[in-house]
Coordinates of C-alpha atoms and ligand atoms in Angstrom, one line a residue:
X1 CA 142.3 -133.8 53.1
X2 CA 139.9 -131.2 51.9
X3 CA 142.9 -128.6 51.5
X4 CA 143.3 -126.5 48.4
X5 CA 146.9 -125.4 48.5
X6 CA 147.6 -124.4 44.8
X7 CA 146.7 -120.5 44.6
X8 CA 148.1 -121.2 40.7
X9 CA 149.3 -124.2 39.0
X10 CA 152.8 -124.8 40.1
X11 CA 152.6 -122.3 42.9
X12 CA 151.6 -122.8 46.6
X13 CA 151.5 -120.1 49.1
X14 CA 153.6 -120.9 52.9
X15 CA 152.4 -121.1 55.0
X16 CA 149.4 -122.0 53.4
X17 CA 145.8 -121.0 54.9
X18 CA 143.6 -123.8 55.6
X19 CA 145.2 -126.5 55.3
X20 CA 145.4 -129.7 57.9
X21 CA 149.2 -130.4 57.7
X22 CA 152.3 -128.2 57.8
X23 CA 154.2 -126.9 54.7
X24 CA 157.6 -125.9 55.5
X25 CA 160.0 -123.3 53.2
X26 CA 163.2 -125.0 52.2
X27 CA 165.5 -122.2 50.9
X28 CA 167.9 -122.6 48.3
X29 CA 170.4 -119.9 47.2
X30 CA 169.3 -119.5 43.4
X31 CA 172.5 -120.6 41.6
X32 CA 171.9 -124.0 43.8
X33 CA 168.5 -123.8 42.8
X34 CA 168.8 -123.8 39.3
X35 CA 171.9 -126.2 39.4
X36 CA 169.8 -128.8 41.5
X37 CA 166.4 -128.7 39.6
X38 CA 167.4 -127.8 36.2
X39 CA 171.2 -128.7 35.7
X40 CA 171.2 -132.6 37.9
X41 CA 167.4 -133.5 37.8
X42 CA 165.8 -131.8 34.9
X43 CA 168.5 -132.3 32.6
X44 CA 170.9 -135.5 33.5
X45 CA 168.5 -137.4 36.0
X46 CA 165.2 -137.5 34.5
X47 CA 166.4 -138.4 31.0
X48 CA 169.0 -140.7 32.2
X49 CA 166.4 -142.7 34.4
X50 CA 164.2 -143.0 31.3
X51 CA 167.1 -144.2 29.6
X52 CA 167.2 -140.8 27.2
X53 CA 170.8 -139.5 26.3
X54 CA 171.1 -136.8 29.3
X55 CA 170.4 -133.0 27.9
X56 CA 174.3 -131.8 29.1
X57 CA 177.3 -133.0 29.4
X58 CA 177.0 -135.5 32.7
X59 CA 180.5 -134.8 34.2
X60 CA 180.1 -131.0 33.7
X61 CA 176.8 -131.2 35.5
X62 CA 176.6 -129.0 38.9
X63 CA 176.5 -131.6 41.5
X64 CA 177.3 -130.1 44.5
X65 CA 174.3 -128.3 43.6
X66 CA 172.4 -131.2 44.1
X67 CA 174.0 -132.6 47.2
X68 CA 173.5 -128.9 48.8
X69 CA 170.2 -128.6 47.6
X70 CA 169.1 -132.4 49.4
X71 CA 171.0 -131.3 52.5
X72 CA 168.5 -128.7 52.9
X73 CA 165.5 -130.9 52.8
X74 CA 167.1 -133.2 55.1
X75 CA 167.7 -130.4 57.5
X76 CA 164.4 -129.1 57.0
X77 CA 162.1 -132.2 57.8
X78 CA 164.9 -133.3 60.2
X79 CA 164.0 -130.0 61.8
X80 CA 160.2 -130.0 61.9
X81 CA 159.6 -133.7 62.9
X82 CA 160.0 -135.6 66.5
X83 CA 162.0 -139.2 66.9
X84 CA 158.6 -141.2 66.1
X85 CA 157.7 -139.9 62.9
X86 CA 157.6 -141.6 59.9
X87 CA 159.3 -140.3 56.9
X88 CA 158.1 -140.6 53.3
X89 CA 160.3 -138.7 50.7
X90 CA 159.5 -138.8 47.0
X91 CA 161.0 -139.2 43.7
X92 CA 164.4 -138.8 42.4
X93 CA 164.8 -135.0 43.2
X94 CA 165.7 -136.3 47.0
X95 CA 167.6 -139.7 46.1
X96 CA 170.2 -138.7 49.0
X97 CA 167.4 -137.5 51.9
X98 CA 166.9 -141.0 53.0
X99 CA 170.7 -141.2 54.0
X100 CA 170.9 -137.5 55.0
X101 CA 168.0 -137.9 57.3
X102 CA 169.3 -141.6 58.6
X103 CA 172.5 -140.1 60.4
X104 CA 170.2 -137.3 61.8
X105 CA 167.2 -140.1 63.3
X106 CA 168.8 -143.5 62.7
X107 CA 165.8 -144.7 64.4
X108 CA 163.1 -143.6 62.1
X109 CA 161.3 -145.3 59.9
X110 CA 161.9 -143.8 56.1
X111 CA 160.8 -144.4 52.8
X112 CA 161.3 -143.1 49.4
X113 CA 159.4 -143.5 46.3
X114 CA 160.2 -143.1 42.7
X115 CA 157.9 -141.9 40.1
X116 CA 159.5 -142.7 37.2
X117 CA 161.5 -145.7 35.9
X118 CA 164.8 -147.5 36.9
X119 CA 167.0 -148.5 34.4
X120 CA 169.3 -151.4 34.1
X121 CA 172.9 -151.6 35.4
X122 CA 174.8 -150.5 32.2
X123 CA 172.6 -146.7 32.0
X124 CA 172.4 -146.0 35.7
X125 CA 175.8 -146.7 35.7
X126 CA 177.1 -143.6 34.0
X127 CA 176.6 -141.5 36.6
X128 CA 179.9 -140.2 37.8
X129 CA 177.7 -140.3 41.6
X130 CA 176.3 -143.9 41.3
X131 CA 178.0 -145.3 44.5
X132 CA 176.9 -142.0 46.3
X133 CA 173.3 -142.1 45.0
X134 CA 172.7 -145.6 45.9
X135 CA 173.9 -144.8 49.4
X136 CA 171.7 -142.1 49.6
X137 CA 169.1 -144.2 49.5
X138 CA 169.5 -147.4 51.4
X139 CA 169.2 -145.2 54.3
X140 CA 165.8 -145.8 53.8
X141 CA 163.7 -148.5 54.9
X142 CA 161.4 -149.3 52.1
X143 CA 162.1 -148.5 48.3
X144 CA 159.5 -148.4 46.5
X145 CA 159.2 -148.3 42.2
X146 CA 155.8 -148.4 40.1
X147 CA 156.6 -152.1 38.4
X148 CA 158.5 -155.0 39.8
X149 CA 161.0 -154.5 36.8
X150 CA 162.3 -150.9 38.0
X151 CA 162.8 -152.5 41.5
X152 CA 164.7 -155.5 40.0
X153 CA 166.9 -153.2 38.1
X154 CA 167.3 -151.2 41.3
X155 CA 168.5 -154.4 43.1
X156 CA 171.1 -155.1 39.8
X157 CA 172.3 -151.5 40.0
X158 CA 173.2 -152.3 44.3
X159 CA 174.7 -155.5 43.1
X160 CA 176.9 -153.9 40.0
X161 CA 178.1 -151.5 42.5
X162 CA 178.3 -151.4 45.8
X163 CA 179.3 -154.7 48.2
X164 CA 176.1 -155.2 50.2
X165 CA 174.1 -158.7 49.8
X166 CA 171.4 -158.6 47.7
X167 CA 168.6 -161.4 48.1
X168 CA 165.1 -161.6 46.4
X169 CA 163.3 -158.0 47.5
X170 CA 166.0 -157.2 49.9
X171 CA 169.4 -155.5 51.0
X172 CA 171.4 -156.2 53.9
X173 CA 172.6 -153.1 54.4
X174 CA 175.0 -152.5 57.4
X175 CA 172.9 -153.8 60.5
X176 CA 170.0 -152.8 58.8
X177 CA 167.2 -154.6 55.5
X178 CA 166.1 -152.3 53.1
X179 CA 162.7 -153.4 51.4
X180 CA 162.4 -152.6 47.7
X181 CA 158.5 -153.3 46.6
X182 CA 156.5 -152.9 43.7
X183 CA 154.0 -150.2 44.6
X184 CA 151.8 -149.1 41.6
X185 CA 150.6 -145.6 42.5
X186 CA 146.9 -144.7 41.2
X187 CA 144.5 -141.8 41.2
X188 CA 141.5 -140.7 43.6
X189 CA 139.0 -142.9 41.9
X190 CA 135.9 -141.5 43.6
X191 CA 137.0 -137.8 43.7
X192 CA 137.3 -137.8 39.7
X193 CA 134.5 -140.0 38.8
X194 CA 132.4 -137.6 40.5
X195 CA 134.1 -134.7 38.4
X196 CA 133.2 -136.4 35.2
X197 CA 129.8 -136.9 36.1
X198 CA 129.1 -133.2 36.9
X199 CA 126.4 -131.5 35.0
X200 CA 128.8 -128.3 34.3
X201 CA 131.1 -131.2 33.0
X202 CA 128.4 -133.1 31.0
X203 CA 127.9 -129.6 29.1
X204 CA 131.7 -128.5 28.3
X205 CA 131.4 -132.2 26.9
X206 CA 128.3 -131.3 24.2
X207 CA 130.0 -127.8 23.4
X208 CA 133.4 -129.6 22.9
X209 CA 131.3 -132.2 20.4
X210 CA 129.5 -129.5 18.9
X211 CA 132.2 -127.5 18.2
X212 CA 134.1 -129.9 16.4
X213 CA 131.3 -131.5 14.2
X214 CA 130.8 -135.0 13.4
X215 CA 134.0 -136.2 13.7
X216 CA 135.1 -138.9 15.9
X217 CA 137.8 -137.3 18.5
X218 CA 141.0 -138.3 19.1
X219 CA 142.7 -137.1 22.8
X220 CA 146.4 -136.4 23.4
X221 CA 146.9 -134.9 27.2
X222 CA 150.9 -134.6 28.0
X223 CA 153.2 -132.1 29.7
X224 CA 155.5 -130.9 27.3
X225 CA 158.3 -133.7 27.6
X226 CA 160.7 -135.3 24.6
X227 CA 159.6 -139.0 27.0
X228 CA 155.8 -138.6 26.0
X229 CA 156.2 -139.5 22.4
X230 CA 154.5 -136.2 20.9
X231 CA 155.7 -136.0 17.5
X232 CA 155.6 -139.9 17.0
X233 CA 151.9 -139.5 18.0
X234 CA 151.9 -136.7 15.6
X235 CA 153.9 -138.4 13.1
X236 CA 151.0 -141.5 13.1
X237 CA 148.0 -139.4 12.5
X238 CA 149.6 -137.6 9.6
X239 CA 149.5 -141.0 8.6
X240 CA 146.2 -141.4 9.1
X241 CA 145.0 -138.9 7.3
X242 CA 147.1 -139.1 4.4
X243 CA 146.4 -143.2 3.9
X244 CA 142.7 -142.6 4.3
X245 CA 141.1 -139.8 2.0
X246 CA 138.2 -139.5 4.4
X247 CA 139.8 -139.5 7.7
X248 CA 139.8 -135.4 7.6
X249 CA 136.1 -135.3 7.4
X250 CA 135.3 -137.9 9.8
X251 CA 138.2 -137.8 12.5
X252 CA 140.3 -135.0 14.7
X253 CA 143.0 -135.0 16.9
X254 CA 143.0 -132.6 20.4
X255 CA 146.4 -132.5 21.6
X256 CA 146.6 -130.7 24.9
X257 CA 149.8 -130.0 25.7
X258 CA 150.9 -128.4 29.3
X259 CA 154.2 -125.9 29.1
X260 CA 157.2 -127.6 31.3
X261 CA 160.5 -126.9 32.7
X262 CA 160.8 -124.2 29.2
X263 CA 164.4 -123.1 30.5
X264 CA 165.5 -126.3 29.3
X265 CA 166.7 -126.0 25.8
X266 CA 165.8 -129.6 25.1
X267 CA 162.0 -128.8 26.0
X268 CA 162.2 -125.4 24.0
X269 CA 163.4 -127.4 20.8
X270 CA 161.1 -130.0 21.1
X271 CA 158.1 -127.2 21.1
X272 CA 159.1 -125.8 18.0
X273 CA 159.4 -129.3 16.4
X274 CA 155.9 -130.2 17.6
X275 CA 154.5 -126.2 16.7
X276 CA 156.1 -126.8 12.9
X277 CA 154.5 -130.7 12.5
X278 CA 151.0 -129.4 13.5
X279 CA 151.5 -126.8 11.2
X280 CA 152.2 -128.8 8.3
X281 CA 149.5 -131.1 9.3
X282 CA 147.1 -128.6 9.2
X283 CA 148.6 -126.8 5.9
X284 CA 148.2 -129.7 4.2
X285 CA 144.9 -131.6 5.5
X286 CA 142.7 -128.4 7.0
X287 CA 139.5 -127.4 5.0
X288 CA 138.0 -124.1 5.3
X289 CA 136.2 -124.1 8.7
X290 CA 137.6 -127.9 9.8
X291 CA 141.2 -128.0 11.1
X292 CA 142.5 -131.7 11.4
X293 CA 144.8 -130.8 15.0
X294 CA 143.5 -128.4 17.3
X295 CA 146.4 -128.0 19.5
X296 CA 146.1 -126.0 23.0
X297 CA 149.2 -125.3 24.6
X298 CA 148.1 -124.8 28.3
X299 CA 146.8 -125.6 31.5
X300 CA 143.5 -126.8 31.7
X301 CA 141.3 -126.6 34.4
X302 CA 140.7 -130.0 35.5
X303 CA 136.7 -129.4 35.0
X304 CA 137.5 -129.4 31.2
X305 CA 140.1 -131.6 31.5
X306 CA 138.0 -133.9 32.1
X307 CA 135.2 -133.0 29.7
X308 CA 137.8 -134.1 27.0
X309 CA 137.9 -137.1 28.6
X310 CA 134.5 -138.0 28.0
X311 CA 134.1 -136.3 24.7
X312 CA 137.1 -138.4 23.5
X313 CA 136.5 -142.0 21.2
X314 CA 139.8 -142.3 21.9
X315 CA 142.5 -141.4 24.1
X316 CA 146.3 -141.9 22.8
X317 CA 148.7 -142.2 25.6
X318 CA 152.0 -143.0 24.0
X319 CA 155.0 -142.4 25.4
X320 CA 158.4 -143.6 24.3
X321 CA 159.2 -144.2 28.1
X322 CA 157.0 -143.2 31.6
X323 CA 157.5 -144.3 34.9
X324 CA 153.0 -145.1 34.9
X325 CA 150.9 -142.4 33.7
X326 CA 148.2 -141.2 35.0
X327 CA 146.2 -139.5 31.7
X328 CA 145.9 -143.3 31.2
X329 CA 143.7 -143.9 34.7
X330 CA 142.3 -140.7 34.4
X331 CA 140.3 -141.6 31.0
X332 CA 139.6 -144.8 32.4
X333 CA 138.2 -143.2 35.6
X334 CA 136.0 -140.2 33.4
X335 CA 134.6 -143.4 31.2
X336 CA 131.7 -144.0 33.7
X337 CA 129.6 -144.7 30.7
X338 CA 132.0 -147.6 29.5
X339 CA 132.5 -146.0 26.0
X340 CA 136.1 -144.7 24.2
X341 CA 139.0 -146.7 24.2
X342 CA 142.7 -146.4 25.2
X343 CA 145.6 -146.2 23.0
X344 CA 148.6 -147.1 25.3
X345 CA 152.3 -147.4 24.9
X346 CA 153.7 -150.5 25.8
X347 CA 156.3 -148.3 27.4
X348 CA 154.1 -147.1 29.5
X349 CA 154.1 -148.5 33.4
X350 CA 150.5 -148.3 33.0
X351 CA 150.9 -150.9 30.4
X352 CA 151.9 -153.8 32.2
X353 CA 148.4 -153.3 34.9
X354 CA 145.8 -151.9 32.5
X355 CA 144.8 -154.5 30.4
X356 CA 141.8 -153.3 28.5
X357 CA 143.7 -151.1 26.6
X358 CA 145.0 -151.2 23.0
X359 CA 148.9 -151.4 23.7
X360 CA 151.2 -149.9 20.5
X361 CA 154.9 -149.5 20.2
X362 CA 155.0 -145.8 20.1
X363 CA 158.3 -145.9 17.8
X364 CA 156.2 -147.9 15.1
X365 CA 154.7 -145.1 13.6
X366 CA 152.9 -147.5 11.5
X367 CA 151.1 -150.1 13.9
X368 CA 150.1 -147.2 15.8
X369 CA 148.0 -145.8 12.8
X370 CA 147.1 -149.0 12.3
X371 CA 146.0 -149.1 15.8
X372 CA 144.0 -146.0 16.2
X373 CA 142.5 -147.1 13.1
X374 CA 141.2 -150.5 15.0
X375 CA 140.3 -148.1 18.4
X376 CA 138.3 -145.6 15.6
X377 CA 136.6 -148.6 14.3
X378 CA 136.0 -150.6 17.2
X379 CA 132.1 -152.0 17.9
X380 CA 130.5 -151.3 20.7
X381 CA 130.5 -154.6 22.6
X382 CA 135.0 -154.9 22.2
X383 CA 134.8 -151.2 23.3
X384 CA 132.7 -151.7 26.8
X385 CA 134.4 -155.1 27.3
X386 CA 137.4 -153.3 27.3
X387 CA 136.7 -150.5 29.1
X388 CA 135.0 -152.8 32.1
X389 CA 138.3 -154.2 32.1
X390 CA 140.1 -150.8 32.1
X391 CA 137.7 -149.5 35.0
X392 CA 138.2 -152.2 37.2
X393 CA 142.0 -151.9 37.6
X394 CA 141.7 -148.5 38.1
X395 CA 139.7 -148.8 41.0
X396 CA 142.0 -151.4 42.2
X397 CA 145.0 -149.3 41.9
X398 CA 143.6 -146.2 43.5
X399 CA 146.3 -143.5 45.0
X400 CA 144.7 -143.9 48.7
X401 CA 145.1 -147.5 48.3
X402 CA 148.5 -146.9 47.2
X403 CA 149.2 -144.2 49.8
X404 CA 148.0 -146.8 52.9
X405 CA 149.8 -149.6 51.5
X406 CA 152.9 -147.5 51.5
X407 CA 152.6 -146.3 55.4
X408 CA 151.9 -149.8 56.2
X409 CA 154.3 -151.4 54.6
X410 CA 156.5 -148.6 56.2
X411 CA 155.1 -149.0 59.3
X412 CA 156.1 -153.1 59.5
X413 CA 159.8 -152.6 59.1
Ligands
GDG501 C1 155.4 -138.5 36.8 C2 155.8 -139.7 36.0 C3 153.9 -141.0 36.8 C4 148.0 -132.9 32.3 N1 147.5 -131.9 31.6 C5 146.7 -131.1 32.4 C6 146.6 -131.7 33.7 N2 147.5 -132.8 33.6 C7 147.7 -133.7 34.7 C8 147.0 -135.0 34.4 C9 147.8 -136.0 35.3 C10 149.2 -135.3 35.4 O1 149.0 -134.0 34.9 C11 150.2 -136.0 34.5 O2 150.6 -137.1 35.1 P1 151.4 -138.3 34.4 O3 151.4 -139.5 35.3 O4 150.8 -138.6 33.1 O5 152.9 -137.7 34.1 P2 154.1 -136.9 34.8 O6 153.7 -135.5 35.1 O7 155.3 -137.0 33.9 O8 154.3 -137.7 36.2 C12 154.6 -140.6 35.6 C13 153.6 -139.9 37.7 O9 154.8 -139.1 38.0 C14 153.0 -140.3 39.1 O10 153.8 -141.2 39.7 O11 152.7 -141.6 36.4 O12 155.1 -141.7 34.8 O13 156.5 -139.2 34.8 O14 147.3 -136.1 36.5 O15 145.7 -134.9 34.7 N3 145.9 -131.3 34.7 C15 145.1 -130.2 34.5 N4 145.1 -129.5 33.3 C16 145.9 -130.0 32.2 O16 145.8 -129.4 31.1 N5 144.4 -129.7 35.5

């Protein structure tokens, strides 16, 4: 699609001018609004599913909120589609649209997709609305999770709690088998390797190496979020610099950080943790004229994005828990020239298909200096074997790959 729907970041304009497919409004009142995004899936689902304490009290949580909020999508796509369409719905916001939309077009071919992990049995099973959610959706066809372990914990959480058989990838459910597959999403390979081989791109990439001297350049690229491991990352290269009297004249760490979901007082904490560590950081370690951190909390375009990319020796990805991550692919995909290397969390989803990578247990503050130490270091011939490896399993794993694998898979059932 050649559409450009984003007038901002975060914001998109309906309808929407040019574009080849329909967006549709969904209303919400706004205390459902903020009750559904904020209250059930900012702050109970999304930790909870990363297995992260939840951010409220679960049973207090505005629920109804939730179920009002997914009845409206259901009505809306029930609303703008005809009996042979196919329905794709994504990610945990909509865990009850399959089943919503099922009583509206039992005929019709559904799927739902989840972006982030599944946990086991025993942390999915706090939620008061476990039976409910699971129902939800196995009114979908297909089920699909990033690695074959979130689907198999899926498949424990239907057997812990609800009566329906469960066999290797499947569950009979009423008259009906719902597929659960492993389904790896990617990027769009092509699209963003031509991005980092832009001459406008090539030049951000000299200033950015320019401006910050010698020194070999670490990359950090995260939304704000307590699940990407920030202030361990932090927390390592402080390490670094204080076990190695060189390291401040010879490395530097770029940590671009993207603002997210700041109404949630978890998120607004964990900013002021991370603003006070890179403070201290560079208290302690700057030099007149040479900062150790140089922190940007903000959007990027993706033209410079990616310019940090390829300016980067190393990229560190590390998590504490992610359903794949995509920073991960994306450095692989900017790397046309084969150089840098990734740091990756073994947390990670991205972990269990990329194998050229470096893998660290983010909570081991210790190994993970230890391994940006060996990434730093790294010759030239480990660094380019790796990264061919990297490359290649991007490409395999690309999101139009992904996105027709889905449909067909969809389509079979
Ligand atoms: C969820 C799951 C799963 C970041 N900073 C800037 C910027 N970004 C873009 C990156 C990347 C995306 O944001 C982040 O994607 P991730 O996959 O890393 O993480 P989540 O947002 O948490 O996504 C995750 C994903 O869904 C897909 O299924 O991989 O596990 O949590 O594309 O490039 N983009 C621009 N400027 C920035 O400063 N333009």
């Amino acid at each position: 699609m050649s559409a450009k729907p984003a007038k901002d970041f975060d914001s998109v304009t309906v309808p929407a001018p040019n574009l080849d497919y329909d967006l549709a409004h969904v209303s919400l009142r706004r205390p459902d609004q903020r009750g559904f995004y904020e209250g059930i899936s900012n702050a109970v689902l999304w930790p909870l599913l990363h297995g992260f304490e939840p951010t409220i009290q679960v049973g207090e949580a505005p629920w109804s909120s939730y179920v009002g909020a997914n009845e409206e999508f259901a009505e809306t796509a029930h609303s703008m589609s005809s009996s042979g369409d196919v329905f794709w719905i994504q990610d945990y916001h909509l865990m009850l649209v399959p089943g919503l939309l099922r009583t509206k077009r039992p005929k019709a071919r559904i799927g739902w997709f989840c972006h982030i992990p599944w946990p086991p049995p025993d942390t999915f099973g706090i939620l008061p609305w476990r039976e409910e959610i699971l129902e939800g959706l196995l009114g979908a066809d297909v089920l699909g999770f990033h690695l074959p372990e979130y689907a198999e914990h899926f498949r424990q959480c239907v057997e812990r709690f609800t009566a329906y058989d469960v066999t290797r990838d499947e569950i009979q459910y009423q008259s009906r088998k719902v597929r659960t597959i492993a389904a790896p999403i990617g990027i769009p390979v092509d699209e963003l390797q031509a991005l980092a081989i832009d001459p406008d791109v090539g030049r951000e990439v000299e200033r950015i190496r320019q401006m910050m001297g010698n020194r070999q350049l670490i990359l950090g690229v995260d939304r704000l979020d307590y699940t990407k491991g920030i202030p361990e990352r932090l927390a390592a290269f402080e390490r670094l610099l204080r076990k190695d009297k060189s390291a401040r004249a010879r490395y530097a760490l770029i940590q671009v950080m993207v603002p997210s979901r700041t109404d949630v007082k978890a998120y607004a904490d964990l900013k002021e943790e991370i603003d006070r560590m890179v403070g201290d950081i560079n208290g302690r370690y700057a030099d007149t004229g040479r900062v150790p951190v140089h922190y940007l909390y903000r959007n990027l375009s993706q033209r410079a994005l990616f310019a940090h990319y390829r300016a980067a020796d190393v990229a560190l990805v590390t998590p504490l828990r992610d359903g794949m991550n995509l920073v991960a692919h994306e450095y692989a995909a900017a790397r046309t020239d084969d150089d840098g290397v990734l740091v990756l969390s073994e947390f990670a989803g991205a972990a269990k298909y990329l194998k050229g990578a470096v893998l660290v247990n983010p909570y081991d503050v210790e190994s993970t200096t230890s391994a940006i130490h060996r990434a730093l270091a790294m010759k030239r011939s480990e660094k380019k074997k790796r990264m061919r490896a990297l490359r290649a399993e991007v490409m395999r794993l690309d999101v139009h790959r992904w996105a027709d694998d889905y449909v067909k898979a969809l389509e079979g059932t």
